[in-house]
Amino acid sequence: MAASFSLAQLAEHCSVKYRGAADSCIEKIATLKSADADALSFLANPAYLKDLANTRAGIVILSAEYLDEYQGAVLISANPQLDYARIANLIYKADQPQAFIHPHASIDPDTTIGSGVSIAAGVVIEAGVSIGNDCQIDANATLCHGVSLGERVIVHSGAVIGADGFGLAFDQDHWVKIPQLGSVVIGDDCEIGANTTIDRGAIEDTVLENDVRLDNLVQVAHNVKIGAHTAMAGCSGVAGSTTIGKYCMIAGASGVGGHIEISDHVTITAMSMVNKSILEPGYYGSGVEAQPHSEWRKNLARLRHLDKTIKKLLQRKRDK
Amino acid sequence: MAASFSLAQLAEHCSVKYRGAADSCIEKIATLKSADADALSFLANPAYLKDLANTRAGIVILSAEYLDEYQGAVLISANPQLDYARIANLIYKADQPQAFIHPHASIDPDTTIGSGVSIAAGVVIEAGVSIGNDCQIDANATLCHGVSLGERVIVHSGAVIGADGFGLAFDQDHWVKIPQLGSVVIGDDCEIGANTTIDRGAIEDTVLENDVRLDNLVQVAHNVKIGAHTAMAGCSGVAGSTTIGKYCMIAGASGVGGHIEISDHVTITAMSMVNKSILEPGYYGSGVEAQPHSEWRKNLARLRHLDKTIKKLLQRKRDK
Amino acid sequence: MAASFSLAQLAEHCSVKYRGAADSCIEKIATLKSADADALSFLANPAYLKDLANTRAGIVILSAEYLDEYQGAVLISANPQLDYARIANLIYKADQPQAFIHPHASIDPDTTIGSGVSIAAGVVIEAGVSIGNDCQIDANATLCHGVSLGERVIVHSGAVIGADGFGLAFDQDHWVKIPQLGSVVIGDDCEIGANTTIDRGAIEDTVLENDVRLDNLVQVAHNVKIGAHTAMAGCSGVAGSTTIGKYCMIAGASGVGGHIEISDHVTITAMSMVNKSILEPGYYGSGVEAQPHSEWRKNLARLRHLDKTIKKLLQRKRDK
């Protein structure tokens, strides 16, 4: 039988106020649209306001500004997404897999593995790896030799941590590989997305501080340092030897160039290219929004001659 | 001995007309340039017209407009690429691997696997997974717990289906992980490229309808819904909770933002960024074509001050 | 005990001159900042000049122009990065893993594997694969049926070589898969990054000539040909049937379209889109640099109407 949680219990768990019958109970979480009376739902994005009026949810997490839009039982939250996360962790934590090491994982005997660690099938852990307590290493992930993880790190399936950095020197007519002698050091509470790659350092280590969160298919090159609590969304990448500060957000498919510095609290919008240091907190971007192709084609044609056209326009002006 | 197919047989198989000796035979497929007399070739892209005159192919698939350009045996096709596909499937189908489950796959006993399914070495299939008839799961792919595949789905090597979505809530000074409670539901006849990642939903499922085709290194975030017959090329991605319609084409390295809607029959050109809903069918894009760097550098410098420059130019006009 | 190398020895190894006591010895390599007296360091990027004055390195590799900036023992190099690579290979080569085949690799009996080959855990090698001498195949990499590698090729973890190309023909209302009958042929001294994907050809082979270097998460589509000594950085991709010349450099997150030709000695800058052939050597690009978002938003708004605005400005001029 599923555990049941009352409105009053949940309000206490989240340290928030509520409106409605204290003993209203829910057993699960659902979207506004699909929730039944035994489900809790939430409104974190105003785009879903249209679903609020008709929801059958037993309890809804709402910010104070939307209280008038809904008549049912409510948890009044300053951050509905956060309180939803807290309640989801309360209800579903018990369902999470117990610590185990799958017999189809391949683990070098020369490794240090903490307590409470889960290692799934197909995982490869090479010599010299150190894994802190309560980490979770998902199927087919690879931890190359010497890599170190803090506590409660989650490595999703297919991620590769500690492959050689892309270090090459050109010798007249061919490439010479530069041995990659550093490793990768990952702090506590980090999450590494599926098929994401984090290269080992050339001489010193590639470093992720605590609570760094990487989505899927992210590329982190050698000797990058990423500050605590920074998040990088899917398909983004950072080139070698760059330092990213704490509390940064790098949106999807953005690229950060090599040998530069990004200060704390910098947000990069989607599909942007950063190739110079950013020393002031704030929002930065260069992503170009799609428009109907017939229009874009004409604008693009102008962009390809922009300098000449503007020179001509400025010149004509002066000629008068 | 290779099977042999006559011009008349192939014309019947494709329901097309032909020109030449009905008993001209071929045994294999080759490009116009490399074909010998025992090979069938085709012209699907006019860029290869230069190879048509000199081809030694026994039979060529041509559209009617090019019949005069070539004197040999011809299948007259309204869609040469499609008829080439049909004939390639006729000739080579027999070569395809039989259903088997490789002993080095790791399959949880709590799974449902249809008939005719191939599962290669290194594949990991977690608890609760359901796989329809005649699916093919290639080496080192991962199907996380609870994922469901329809019939005839092909999952290429290294793909990860059902890893946690990138769900995080910010709590004052750190991230709180949001449990990802949904799964991934994939329809019939889908194809998932090598090292592509499809995340499980946060609450409800991530859904690919029938005949969705994803190339390699594609990222599909949590709660995305992709309509039937839509294709996404390599290195493209879709952010969370976005709905893409049927019969869409997303070209390579394009990004579609989160919480938006793309209607049916939308084509996104390469390296474009879509961050608003697109409600009308058609072509959309924002990819910027490369040009010699010395020119691009000047145009880019103008782009970085475009608003100010245009304001100045418009103002000067008014001043007169 | 670590081996020790004298200044005179290293100078002879690199065929360069030196300054300082011929018997100054080092045992390892370190950055200028962290080096102790037993370490060799180098200055390859002037951004690190600030660390030169205070370094405690026993020996530094410097180009002649910086000799006056430093008083200690110096190897005088025309290419410090190359000489650092040479010395790193001298010192650390002995540490490299010996040839071995891990018992958790899955290797089809119908394969040809040269001498001195290392195959790590989780690797899957399918039927008909051929691997030259001294190759290194890292954990969880996949070599699909029929793929061929030259000598000294390094395939990093998670890479997939030889998955089906993205070949589809549209038949009225659904996709028909085109059998992918070619394979992948990789020359000597190539390096394939972690989670990189190289598709097999549709009819003929996908080809990488000697000394091609691919970083992580790179996508190479079917029937691409990449010339010798070309390097592609992380997250870049090439669409089908394109030919890239020798000695090209494709920077990170760039995309090269299908069915085009790039001549030798072409450099593509980061995040650029190439969709027409480039027949002249040189630098090409279209990457847009990020700027403060408030500025970018205004410039982007202008870009979306660039053609109309410029038409208006040119027209007004004419009206006078």
PDB file of N, CA and C in Angstrom, chain B residues 137-215:
ATOM      1  N   ILE B 137      18.652  -4.402 -30.740  1.00  0.00           N
ATOM      2  CA  ILE B 137      19.344  -3.552 -29.762  1.00  0.00           C
ATOM      3  C   ILE B 137      20.831  -3.818 -29.918  1.00  0.00           C
ATOM      4  N   ASP B 138      21.566  -2.782 -30.357  1.00  0.00           N
ATOM      5  CA  ASP B 138      22.969  -2.985 -30.716  1.00  0.00           C
ATOM      6  C   ASP B 138      23.919  -2.845 -29.518  1.00  0.00           C
ATOM      7  N   ALA B 139      25.149  -3.162 -29.778  1.00  0.00           N
ATOM      8  CA  ALA B 139      26.154  -3.312 -28.722  1.00  0.00           C
ATOM      9  C   ALA B 139      26.236  -2.107 -27.791  1.00  0.00           C
ATOM     10  N   ASN B 140      26.340  -2.399 -26.504  1.00  0.00           N
ATOM     11  CA  ASN B 140      26.601  -1.385 -25.476  1.00  0.00           C
ATOM     12  C   ASN B 140      25.485  -0.347 -25.340  1.00  0.00           C
ATOM     13  N   ALA B 141      24.321  -0.590 -25.916  1.00  0.00           N
ATOM     14  CA  ALA B 141      23.177   0.296 -25.669  1.00  0.00           C
ATOM     15  C   ALA B 141      22.607   0.002 -24.281  1.00  0.00           C
ATOM     16  N   THR B 142      21.924   0.997 -23.709  1.00  0.00           N
ATOM     17  CA  THR B 142      21.333   0.854 -22.377  1.00  0.00           C
ATOM     18  C   THR B 142      19.852   1.203 -22.422  1.00  0.00           C
ATOM     19  N   LEU B 143      19.014   0.293 -21.932  1.00  0.00           N
ATOM     20  CA  LEU B 143      17.587   0.596 -21.748  1.00  0.00           C
ATOM     21  C   LEU B 143      17.336   0.618 -20.245  1.00  0.00           C
ATOM     22  N   CYS B 144      17.112   1.812 -19.705  1.00  0.00           N
ATOM     23  CA  CYS B 144      16.935   1.942 -18.250  1.00  0.00           C
ATOM     24  C   CYS B 144      15.558   1.426 -17.827  1.00  0.00           C
ATOM     25  N   HIS B 145      15.381   1.270 -16.537  1.00  0.00           N
ATOM     26  CA  HIS B 145      14.191   0.623 -15.968  1.00  0.00           C
ATOM     27  C   HIS B 145      12.882   1.195 -16.507  1.00  0.00           C
ATOM     28  N   GLY B 146      12.012   0.300 -16.884  1.00  0.00           N
ATOM     29  CA  GLY B 146      10.656   0.690 -17.239  1.00  0.00           C
ATOM     30  C   GLY B 146      10.440   1.191 -18.650  1.00  0.00           C
ATOM     31  N   VAL B 147      11.500   1.301 -19.425  1.00  0.00           N
ATOM     32  CA  VAL B 147      11.369   1.810 -20.795  1.00  0.00           C
ATOM     33  C   VAL B 147      10.576   0.822 -21.652  1.00  0.00           C
ATOM     34  N   SER B 148       9.825   1.347 -22.609  1.00  0.00           N
ATOM     35  CA  SER B 148       9.007   0.494 -23.460  1.00  0.00           C
ATOM     36  C   SER B 148       9.265   0.784 -24.940  1.00  0.00           C
ATOM     37  N   LEU B 149       9.560  -0.253 -25.706  1.00  0.00           N
ATOM     38  CA  LEU B 149       9.771  -0.121 -27.154  1.00  0.00           C
ATOM     39  C   LEU B 149       8.677  -0.867 -27.896  1.00  0.00           C
ATOM     40  N   GLY B 150       8.193  -0.283 -29.003  1.00  0.00           N
ATOM     41  CA  GLY B 150       7.217  -0.964 -29.857  1.00  0.00           C
ATOM     42  C   GLY B 150       7.886  -2.073 -30.666  1.00  0.00           C
ATOM     43  N   GLU B 151       7.360  -2.315 -31.865  1.00  0.00           N
ATOM     44  CA  GLU B 151       7.910  -3.368 -32.713  1.00  0.00           C
ATOM     45  C   GLU B 151       8.880  -2.774 -33.737  1.00  0.00           C
ATOM     46  N   ARG B 152       9.833  -3.613 -34.134  1.00  0.00           N
ATOM     47  CA  ARG B 152      10.795  -3.260 -35.194  1.00  0.00           C
ATOM     48  C   ARG B 152      11.596  -1.994 -34.872  1.00  0.00           C
ATOM     49  N   VAL B 153      11.788  -1.714 -33.610  1.00  0.00           N
ATOM     50  CA  VAL B 153      12.627  -0.570 -33.224  1.00  0.00           C
ATOM     51  C   VAL B 153      14.091  -0.986 -33.304  1.00  0.00           C
ATOM     52  N   ILE B 154      14.921  -0.074 -33.832  1.00  0.00           N
ATOM     53  CA  ILE B 154      16.373  -0.300 -33.864  1.00  0.00           C
ATOM     54  C   ILE B 154      17.036   0.698 -32.917  1.00  0.00           C
ATOM     55  N   VAL B 155      17.778   0.184 -31.963  1.00  0.00           N
ATOM     56  CA  VAL B 155      18.537   1.039 -31.043  1.00  0.00           C
ATOM     57  C   VAL B 155      20.004   0.799 -31.344  1.00  0.00           C
ATOM     58  N   HIS B 156      20.681   1.818 -31.854  1.00  0.00           N
ATOM     59  CA  HIS B 156      22.076   1.639 -32.240  1.00  0.00           C
ATOM     60  C   HIS B 156      23.013   1.671 -31.033  1.00  0.00           C
ATOM     61  N   SER B 157      24.229   1.300 -31.287  1.00  0.00           N
ATOM     62  CA  SER B 157      25.212   1.111 -30.220  1.00  0.00           C
ATOM     63  C   SER B 157      25.378   2.359 -29.353  1.00  0.00           C
ATOM     64  N   GLY B 158      25.492   2.134 -28.085  1.00  0.00           N
ATOM     65  CA  GLY B 158      25.821   3.214 -27.162  1.00  0.00           C
ATOM     66  C   GLY B 158      24.670   4.135 -26.819  1.00  0.00           C
ATOM     67  N   ALA B 159      23.510   3.976 -27.460  1.00  0.00           N
ATOM     68  CA  ALA B 159      22.365   4.832 -27.121  1.00  0.00           C
ATOM     69  C   ALA B 159      21.925   4.554 -25.687  1.00  0.00           C
ATOM     70  N   VAL B 160      21.422   5.595 -25.028  1.00  0.00           N
ATOM     71  CA  VAL B 160      20.937   5.467 -23.647  1.00  0.00           C
ATOM     72  C   VAL B 160      19.492   5.936 -23.622  1.00  0.00           C
ATOM     73  N   ILE B 161      18.589   5.038 -23.326  1.00  0.00           N
ATOM     74  CA  ILE B 161      17.172   5.384 -23.297  1.00  0.00           C
ATOM     75  C   ILE B 161      16.668   5.249 -21.871  1.00  0.00           C
ATOM     76  N   GLY B 162      16.220   6.379 -21.325  1.00  0.00           N
ATOM     77  CA  GLY B 162      15.623   6.325 -19.994  1.00  0.00           C
ATOM     78  C   GLY B 162      16.499   6.759 -18.842  1.00  0.00           C
ATOM     79  N   ALA B 163      17.606   7.448 -19.128  1.00  0.00           N
ATOM     80  CA  ALA B 163      18.357   8.050 -18.019  1.00  0.00           C
ATOM     81  C   ALA B 163      17.498   9.177 -17.420  1.00  0.00           C
ATOM     82  N   ASP B 164      17.806   9.553 -16.197  1.00  0.00           N
ATOM     83  CA  ASP B 164      17.058  10.628 -15.541  1.00  0.00           C
ATOM     84  C   ASP B 164      17.082  11.905 -16.362  1.00  0.00           C
ATOM     85  N   GLY B 165      15.951  12.597 -16.437  1.00  0.00           N
ATOM     86  CA  GLY B 165      15.932  13.939 -16.978  1.00  0.00           C
ATOM     87  C   GLY B 165      16.743  14.881 -16.094  1.00  0.00           C
ATOM     88  N   PHE B 166      17.060  16.044 -16.660  1.00  0.00           N
ATOM     89  CA  PHE B 166      17.900  17.036 -15.966  1.00  0.00           C
ATOM     90  C   PHE B 166      16.970  17.913 -15.136  1.00  0.00           C
ATOM     91  N   GLY B 167      16.473  17.357 -14.045  1.00  0.00           N
ATOM     92  CA  GLY B 167      15.482  18.042 -13.227  1.00  0.00           C
ATOM     93  C   GLY B 167      16.076  18.486 -11.905  1.00  0.00           C
ATOM     94  N   LEU B 168      16.166  19.792 -11.718  1.00  0.00           N
ATOM     95  CA  LEU B 168      16.820  20.356 -10.543  1.00  0.00           C
ATOM     96  C   LEU B 168      16.009  21.545 -10.051  1.00  0.00           C
ATOM     97  N   ALA B 169      15.921  21.694  -8.752  1.00  0.00           N
ATOM     98  CA  ALA B 169      15.327  22.898  -8.174  1.00  0.00           C
ATOM     99  C   ALA B 169      16.394  23.565  -7.330  1.00  0.00           C
ATOM    100  N   PHE B 170      16.421  24.898  -7.360  1.00  0.00           N
ATOM    101  CA  PHE B 170      17.477  25.609  -6.641  1.00  0.00           C
ATOM    102  C   PHE B 170      17.000  25.989  -5.253  1.00  0.00           C
ATOM    103  N   ASP B 171      17.764  25.620  -4.236  1.00  0.00           N
ATOM    104  CA  ASP B 171      17.383  25.861  -2.848  1.00  0.00           C
ATOM    105  C   ASP B 171      18.430  26.753  -2.180  1.00  0.00           C
ATOM    106  N   GLN B 172      18.224  28.047  -2.296  1.00  0.00           N
ATOM    107  CA  GLN B 172      19.098  29.054  -1.689  1.00  0.00           C
ATOM    108  C   GLN B 172      20.533  29.025  -2.213  1.00  0.00           C
ATOM    109  N   ASP B 173      21.267  27.953  -1.915  1.00  0.00           N
ATOM    110  CA  ASP B 173      22.676  27.934  -2.306  1.00  0.00           C
ATOM    111  C   ASP B 173      23.113  26.598  -2.905  1.00  0.00           C
ATOM    112  N   HIS B 174      22.153  25.738  -3.245  1.00  0.00           N
ATOM    113  CA  HIS B 174      22.529  24.450  -3.827  1.00  0.00           C
ATOM    114  C   HIS B 174      21.359  23.872  -4.608  1.00  0.00           C
ATOM    115  N   TRP B 175      21.660  22.865  -5.393  1.00  0.00           N
ATOM    116  CA  TRP B 175      20.651  22.197  -6.210  1.00  0.00           C
ATOM    117  C   TRP B 175      20.009  21.034  -5.444  1.00  0.00           C
ATOM    118  N   VAL B 176      18.703  20.860  -5.657  1.00  0.00           N
ATOM    119  CA  VAL B 176      17.996  19.682  -5.148  1.00  0.00           C
ATOM    120  C   VAL B 176      17.530  18.885  -6.367  1.00  0.00           C
ATOM    121  N   LYS B 177      17.893  17.626  -6.390  1.00  0.00           N
ATOM    122  CA  LYS B 177      17.493  16.781  -7.526  1.00  0.00           C
ATOM    123  C   LYS B 177      16.007  16.472  -7.449  1.00  0.00           C
ATOM    124  N   ILE B 178      15.312  16.594  -8.565  1.00  0.00           N
ATOM    125  CA  ILE B 178      13.903  16.232  -8.657  1.00  0.00           C
ATOM    126  C   ILE B 178      13.814  14.792  -9.170  1.00  0.00           C
ATOM    127  N   PRO B 179      13.217  13.895  -8.388  1.00  0.00           N
ATOM    128  CA  PRO B 179      13.119  12.508  -8.856  1.00  0.00           C
ATOM    129  C   PRO B 179      12.426  12.458 -10.214  1.00  0.00           C
ATOM    130  N   GLN B 180      12.937  11.620 -11.078  1.00  0.00           N
ATOM    131  CA  GLN B 180      12.382  11.512 -12.433  1.00  0.00           C
ATOM    132  C   GLN B 180      11.532  10.240 -12.460  1.00  0.00           C
ATOM    133  N   LEU B 181      10.217  10.430 -12.368  1.00  0.00           N
ATOM    134  CA  LEU B 181       9.285   9.336 -12.075  1.00  0.00           C
ATOM    135  C   LEU B 181       8.654   8.737 -13.322  1.00  0.00           C
ATOM    136  N   GLY B 182       8.736   9.451 -14.447  1.00  0.00           N
ATOM    137  CA  GLY B 182       8.166   8.920 -15.682  1.00  0.00           C
ATOM    138  C   GLY B 182       9.126   7.940 -16.343  1.00  0.00           C
ATOM    139  N   SER B 183       8.778   7.529 -17.558  1.00  0.00           N
ATOM    140  CA  SER B 183       9.658   6.630 -18.295  1.00  0.00           C
ATOM    141  C   SER B 183       9.760   7.109 -19.743  1.00  0.00           C
ATOM    142  N   VAL B 184      10.143   6.230 -20.636  1.00  0.00           N
ATOM    143  CA  VAL B 184      10.206   6.550 -22.061  1.00  0.00           C
ATOM    144  C   VAL B 184       9.381   5.508 -22.804  1.00  0.00           C
ATOM    145  N   VAL B 185       8.495   5.987 -23.669  1.00  0.00           N
ATOM    146  CA  VAL B 185       7.668   5.094 -24.472  1.00  0.00           C
ATOM    147  C   VAL B 185       7.971   5.360 -25.947  1.00  0.00           C
ATOM    148  N   ILE B 186       8.425   4.336 -26.626  1.00  0.00           N
ATOM    149  CA  ILE B 186       8.830   4.462 -28.027  1.00  0.00           C
ATOM    150  C   ILE B 186       7.932   3.575 -28.875  1.00  0.00           C
ATOM    151  N   GLY B 187       7.391   4.149 -29.957  1.00  0.00           N
ATOM    152  CA  GLY B 187       6.433   3.437 -30.803  1.00  0.00           C
ATOM    153  C   GLY B 187       7.094   2.413 -31.732  1.00  0.00           C
ATOM    154  N   ASP B 188       6.362   1.979 -32.722  1.00  0.00           N
ATOM    155  CA  ASP B 188       6.864   1.007 -33.694  1.00  0.00           C
ATOM    156  C   ASP B 188       7.772   1.694 -34.715  1.00  0.00           C
ATOM    157  N   ASP B 189       8.688   0.933 -35.262  1.00  0.00           N
ATOM    158  CA  ASP B 189       9.484   1.356 -36.425  1.00  0.00           C
ATOM    159  C   ASP B 189      10.356   2.571 -36.164  1.00  0.00           C
ATOM    160  N   CYS B 190      10.683   2.833 -34.907  1.00  0.00           N
ATOM    161  CA  CYS B 190      11.592   3.942 -34.610  1.00  0.00           C
ATOM    162  C   CYS B 190      13.038   3.472 -34.733  1.00  0.00           C
ATOM    163  N   GLU B 191      13.925   4.447 -34.944  1.00  0.00           N
ATOM    164  CA  GLU B 191      15.353   4.146 -35.014  1.00  0.00           C
ATOM    165  C   GLU B 191      16.078   5.183 -34.164  1.00  0.00           C
ATOM    166  N   ILE B 192      16.916   4.691 -33.260  1.00  0.00           N
ATOM    167  CA  ILE B 192      17.603   5.563 -32.295  1.00  0.00           C
ATOM    168  C   ILE B 192      19.091   5.441 -32.571  1.00  0.00           C
ATOM    169  N   GLY B 193      19.740   6.572 -32.915  1.00  0.00           N
ATOM    170  CA  GLY B 193      21.130   6.542 -33.383  1.00  0.00           C
ATOM    171  C   GLY B 193      22.149   6.234 -32.305  1.00  0.00           C
ATOM    172  N   ALA B 194      23.354   5.986 -32.761  1.00  0.00           N
ATOM    173  CA  ALA B 194      24.446   5.643 -31.855  1.00  0.00           C
ATOM    174  C   ALA B 194      24.724   6.786 -30.875  1.00  0.00           C
ATOM    175  N   ASN B 195      24.883   6.429 -29.616  1.00  0.00           N
ATOM    176  CA  ASN B 195      25.204   7.374 -28.538  1.00  0.00           C
ATOM    177  C   ASN B 195      24.168   8.485 -28.375  1.00  0.00           C
ATOM    178  N   THR B 196      22.997   8.296 -28.935  1.00  0.00           N
ATOM    179  CA  THR B 196      21.877   9.221 -28.698  1.00  0.00           C
ATOM    180  C   THR B 196      21.300   8.971 -27.310  1.00  0.00           C
ATOM    181  N   THR B 197      20.760  10.035 -26.703  1.00  0.00           N
ATOM    182  CA  THR B 197      20.206   9.911 -25.347  1.00  0.00           C
ATOM    183  C   THR B 197      18.762  10.401 -25.316  1.00  0.00           C
ATOM    184  N   ILE B 198      17.894   9.616 -24.696  1.00  0.00           N
ATOM    185  CA  ILE B 198      16.488   9.996 -24.539  1.00  0.00           C
ATOM    186  C   ILE B 198      16.156   9.858 -23.053  1.00  0.00           C
ATOM    187  N   ASP B 199      15.869  10.984 -22.421  1.00  0.00           N
ATOM    188  CA  ASP B 199      15.656  10.967 -20.973  1.00  0.00           C
ATOM    189  C   ASP B 199      14.245  10.532 -20.583  1.00  0.00           C
ATOM    190  N   ARG B 200      14.130   9.919 -19.434  1.00  0.00           N
ATOM    191  CA  ARG B 200      12.827   9.548 -18.884  1.00  0.00           C
ATOM    192  C   ARG B 200      12.102  10.809 -18.412  1.00  0.00           C
ATOM    193  N   GLY B 201      10.780  10.765 -18.368  1.00  0.00           N
ATOM    194  CA  GLY B 201      10.007  11.920 -17.963  1.00  0.00           C
ATOM    195  C   GLY B 201      10.095  12.195 -16.470  1.00  0.00           C
ATOM    196  N   ALA B 202       9.813  13.450 -16.107  1.00  0.00           N
ATOM    197  CA  ALA B 202       9.848  13.837 -14.696  1.00  0.00           C
ATOM    198  C   ALA B 202       8.666  13.210 -13.959  1.00  0.00           C
ATOM    199  N   ILE B 203       7.475  13.346 -14.517  1.00  0.00           N
ATOM    200  CA  ILE B 203       6.272  12.776 -13.898  1.00  0.00           C
ATOM    201  C   ILE B 203       5.606  11.841 -14.902  1.00  0.00           C
ATOM    202  N   GLU B 204       5.299  12.369 -16.082  1.00  0.00           N
ATOM    203  CA  GLU B 204       4.752  11.516 -17.133  1.00  0.00           C
ATOM    204  C   GLU B 204       5.904  11.056 -18.042  1.00  0.00           C
ATOM    205  N   ASP B 205       5.552  10.379 -19.130  1.00  0.00           N
ATOM    206  CA  ASP B 205       6.580   9.765 -19.953  1.00  0.00           C
ATOM    207  C   ASP B 205       7.084  10.679 -21.065  1.00  0.00           C
ATOM    208  N   THR B 206       8.301  10.479 -21.455  1.00  0.00           N
ATOM    209  CA  THR B 206       8.821  10.983 -22.722  1.00  0.00           C
ATOM    210  C   THR B 206       8.306  10.029 -23.807  1.00  0.00           C
ATOM    211  N   VAL B 207       7.824  10.588 -24.928  1.00  0.00           N
ATOM    212  CA  VAL B 207       7.145   9.741 -25.914  1.00  0.00           C
ATOM    213  C   VAL B 207       7.682   9.975 -27.324  1.00  0.00           C
ATOM    214  N   LEU B 208       8.035   8.900 -27.996  1.00  0.00           N
ATOM    215  CA  LEU B 208       8.276   8.947 -29.442  1.00  0.00           C
ATOM    216  C   LEU B 208       7.188   8.109 -30.098  1.00  0.00           C
ATOM    217  N   GLU B 209       6.433   8.748 -30.977  1.00  0.00           N
ATOM    218  CA  GLU B 209       5.409   8.002 -31.704  1.00  0.00           C
ATOM    219  C   GLU B 209       6.051   7.104 -32.770  1.00  0.00           C
ATOM    220  N   ASN B 210       5.235   6.433 -33.556  1.00  0.00           N
ATOM    221  CA  ASN B 210       5.751   5.483 -34.546  1.00  0.00           C
ATOM    222  C   ASN B 210       6.652   6.159 -35.586  1.00  0.00           C
ATOM    223  N   ASP B 211       7.651   5.408 -36.031  1.00  0.00           N
ATOM    224  CA  ASP B 211       8.448   5.788 -37.192  1.00  0.00           C
ATOM    225  C   ASP B 211       9.228   7.083 -36.967  1.00  0.00           C
ATOM    226  N   VAL B 212       9.561   7.375 -35.727  1.00  0.00           N
ATOM    227  CA  VAL B 212      10.451   8.505 -35.447  1.00  0.00           C
ATOM    228  C   VAL B 212      11.883   8.029 -35.672  1.00  0.00           C
ATOM    229  N   ARG B 213      12.683   8.851 -36.340  1.00  0.00           N
ATOM    230  CA  ARG B 213      14.037   8.459 -36.703  1.00  0.00           C
ATOM    231  C   ARG B 213      15.027   9.467 -36.146  1.00  0.00           C
ATOM    232  N   LEU B 214      15.869   9.007 -35.235  1.00  0.00           N
ATOM    233  CA  LEU B 214      16.888   9.867 -34.633  1.00  0.00           C
ATOM    234  C   LEU B 214      18.266   9.392 -35.067  1.00  0.00           C
ATOM    235  N   ASP B 215      19.053  10.321 -35.508  1.00  0.00           N
ATOM    236  CA  ASP B 215      20.438  10.055 -35.914  1.00  0.00           C
ATOM    237  C   ASP B 215      21.318   9.942 -34.653  1.00  0.00           C
TER     238      ASP B 215
END
